[in-house]
mmCIF file of C-alpha atoms in Angstrom:
data_model
loop_
_atom_site.group_PDB
_atom_site.id
_atom_site.type_symbol
_atom_site.label_atom_id
_atom_site.label_comp_id
_atom_site.label_asym_id
_atom_site.label_seq_id
_atom_site.Cartn_x
_atom_site.Cartn_y
_atom_site.Cartn_z
ATOM 1 C CA MET A 1 97.910 119.585 84.165
ATOM 2 C CA TYR A 2 95.416 119.554 86.807
ATOM 3 C CA PRO A 3 91.874 120.093 84.776
ATOM 4 C CA ASP A 4 90.137 123.234 85.493
ATOM 5 C CA ASP A 5 86.388 121.386 86.060
ATOM 6 C CA LEU A 6 87.094 119.673 89.081
ATOM 7 C CA LYS A 7 87.897 120.544 92.848
ATOM 8 C CA TYR A 8 91.242 119.316 94.760
ATOM 9 C CA THR A 9 91.945 117.954 98.220
ATOM 10 C CA ARG A 10 95.309 118.259 100.018
ATOM 11 C CA GLU A 11 95.202 114.461 100.131
ATOM 12 C CA HIS A 12 95.481 114.352 96.188
ATOM 13 C CA GLU A 13 92.003 113.570 95.383
ATOM 14 C CA TRP A 14 90.163 115.184 93.032
ATOM 15 C CA VAL A 15 85.894 115.583 93.032
ATOM 16 C CA ARG A 16 83.606 116.441 90.300
ATOM 17 C CA LEU A 17 80.463 118.120 91.331
ATOM 18 C CA GLY A 18 77.186 116.471 89.427
ATOM 19 C CA GLY A 19 73.920 118.080 91.092
ATOM 20 C CA ASP A 20 73.611 116.512 94.019
ATOM 21 C CA ALA A 21 76.525 113.992 93.809
ATOM 22 C CA ALA A 22 80.797 114.163 93.460
ATOM 23 C CA VAL A 23 82.866 111.870 91.946
ATOM 24 C CA VAL A 24 85.638 110.717 93.306
ATOM 25 C CA GLY A 25 89.883 109.829 92.227
ATOM 26 C CA ILE A 26 92.882 110.524 92.872
ATOM 27 C CA THR A 27 94.795 113.229 90.882
ATOM 28 C CA ALA A 28 97.746 112.453 88.331
ATOM 29 C CA TYR A 29 100.116 114.400 91.253
ATOM 30 C CA ALA A 30 99.284 111.188 93.368
ATOM 31 C CA GLN A 31 99.927 108.688 91.245
ATOM 32 C CA GLU A 32 102.651 109.236 89.586
ATOM 33 C CA ALA A 33 103.639 109.223 93.044
ATOM 34 C CA LEU A 34 103.195 106.198 94.243
ATOM 35 C CA GLY A 35 103.800 103.706 90.970
ATOM 36 C CA ASP A 36 102.353 100.963 89.237
ATOM 37 C CA ILE A 37 99.532 100.542 90.935
ATOM 38 C CA VAL A 38 98.546 96.870 91.914
ATOM 39 C CA PHE A 39 95.648 97.190 93.890
ATOM 40 C CA VAL A 40 92.467 99.260 95.568
ATOM 41 C CA SER A 41 90.342 98.967 98.542
ATOM 42 C CA LEU A 42 86.470 100.808 98.148
ATOM 43 C CA PRO A 43 83.118 100.601 100.138
ATOM 44 C CA GLU A 44 80.286 99.027 98.774
ATOM 45 C CA ALA A 45 77.209 101.295 97.410
ATOM 46 C CA GLY A 46 75.267 102.486 100.262
ATOM 47 C CA SER A 47 78.357 103.412 103.123
ATOM 48 C CA GLU A 48 77.893 106.269 104.779
ATOM 49 C CA LEU A 49 81.831 108.565 104.495
ATOM 50 C CA ALA A 50 82.025 111.676 106.955
ATOM 51 C CA ALA A 51 83.799 114.043 105.161
ATOM 52 C CA GLY A 52 87.680 113.574 106.121
ATOM 53 C CA GLU A 53 87.832 109.824 106.878
ATOM 54 C CA SER A 54 89.778 107.348 105.292
ATOM 55 C CA PHE A 55 86.819 105.518 102.927
ATOM 56 C CA GLY A 56 89.950 102.662 101.394
ATOM 57 C CA GLU A 57 93.297 102.220 99.895
ATOM 58 C CA VAL A 58 95.415 102.911 96.739
ATOM 59 C CA GLU A 59 98.386 99.799 96.830
ATOM 60 C CA SER A 60 101.038 100.364 95.150
ATOM 61 C CA THR A 61 104.154 98.470 94.004
ATOM 62 C CA LYS A 62 105.803 101.535 95.901
ATOM 63 C CA SER A 63 103.612 101.819 99.334
ATOM 64 C CA VAL A 64 99.833 101.477 100.820
ATOM 65 C CA SER A 65 97.608 105.258 100.551
ATOM 66 C CA GLU A 66 94.798 105.594 102.711
ATOM 67 C CA ILE A 67 91.539 107.776 100.443
ATOM 68 C CA TYR A 68 90.577 110.652 101.934
ATOM 69 C CA ALA A 69 85.892 110.880 101.831
ATOM 70 C CA PRO A 70 86.902 114.907 100.777
ATOM 71 C CA ALA A 71 82.929 115.243 101.727
ATOM 72 C CA ALA A 72 80.026 113.813 104.218
ATOM 73 C CA GLY A 73 77.869 111.429 101.781
ATOM 74 C CA ARG A 74 76.824 107.661 100.968
ATOM 75 C CA VAL A 75 78.227 105.852 98.343
ATOM 76 C CA ILE A 76 76.094 105.579 95.118
ATOM 77 C CA ALA A 77 79.100 103.937 93.168
ATOM 78 C CA SER A 78 82.134 102.434 93.282
ATOM 79 C CA ASN A 79 84.695 101.558 90.423
ATOM 80 C CA GLU A 80 83.933 97.675 90.060
ATOM 81 C CA ALA A 81 86.742 98.323 87.251
ATOM 82 C CA LEU A 82 89.359 98.862 89.007
ATOM 83 C CA VAL A 83 88.676 95.556 90.873
ATOM 84 C CA SER A 84 90.729 93.888 88.187
ATOM 85 C CA SER A 85 92.530 96.824 86.091
ATOM 86 C CA PRO A 86 93.472 98.937 88.675
ATOM 87 C CA GLU A 87 95.855 100.682 86.918
ATOM 88 C CA LEU A 88 93.320 102.324 84.870
ATOM 89 C CA ILE A 89 94.224 104.387 87.657
ATOM 90 C CA ASN A 90 97.645 105.196 86.305
ATOM 91 C CA SER A 91 96.444 105.574 82.562
ATOM 92 C CA ASP A 92 93.369 107.807 82.828
ATOM 93 C CA PRO A 93 93.532 108.785 87.086
ATOM 94 C CA TYR A 94 90.727 111.545 85.191
ATOM 95 C CA GLY A 95 88.469 109.501 83.599
ATOM 96 C CA ASP A 96 88.537 105.347 84.091
ATOM 97 C CA GLY A 97 90.461 105.199 87.066
ATOM 98 C CA TRP A 98 87.535 106.996 89.067
ATOM 99 C CA LEU A 99 86.675 105.626 92.557
ATOM 100 C CA VAL A 100 83.900 106.076 93.967
ATOM 101 C CA GLU A 101 80.192 108.057 93.288
ATOM 102 C CA ILE A 102 79.434 110.399 96.514
ATOM 103 C CA ALA A 103 75.744 111.146 97.144
ATOM 104 C CA LEU A 104 76.418 115.003 99.345
ATOM 105 C CA ALA A 105 75.310 114.638 102.710
ATOM 106 C CA GLY A 106 74.750 118.134 103.832
ATOM 107 C CA GLY A 107 77.867 120.564 103.934
ATOM 108 C CA GLY A 108 78.662 120.467 100.228
ATOM 109 C CA ILE A 109 82.209 120.466 99.367
ATOM 110 C CA ASP A 110 83.444 123.933 101.437
ATOM 111 C CA GLY A 111 87.149 124.306 101.329
ATOM 112 C CA LEU A 112 88.215 122.250 98.459
ATOM 113 C CA LEU A 113 90.685 124.172 95.972
ATOM 114 C CA THR A 114 90.577 124.880 92.316
ATOM 115 C CA ALA A 115 92.753 123.735 89.968
ATOM 116 C CA THR A 116 95.561 126.530 90.028
ATOM 117 C CA GLU A 117 95.150 126.567 94.722
ATOM 118 C CA TYR A 118 95.509 122.677 94.172
ATOM 119 C CA GLU A 119 98.827 123.179 91.482
ATOM 120 C CA GLU A 120 99.853 125.684 93.834
ATOM 121 C CA TYR A 121 100.252 123.717 96.705
ATOM 122 C CA VAL A 122 101.524 120.627 94.600
ATOM 123 C CA LYS A 123 104.507 123.086 94.039
ATOM 124 C CA GLU A 124 105.285 124.258 97.969
ATOM 125 C CA HIS A 125 105.156 120.512 99.219
ATOM 126 C CA SER A 126 107.313 118.459 96.711
#
């Protein structure tokens, strides 16, 4: 259910590493808990993020949830397709539903969970 090539946060974001950059999205668990996503607010390219800080929101028919930066860095790109099609997060959370790409600052992504660890975390906290 959770791709092995990704890392995960306890706030239900996933991270796909590629060199000094990381693509970030929300997990299948998070999008299922939210329900039908109707709006996404994301930072502009060039925005600086601190690890653990809120950088956007995902709004569904049920609630609004903040999205947190899994690591410090600068936003390289935001997924502009989500502006007109936020439901991509529901239909393809690990593909077309990605949120932002971040150029990682020093410190990297220490403390993120493996797929197995995240799955265990979800079982314990749901």
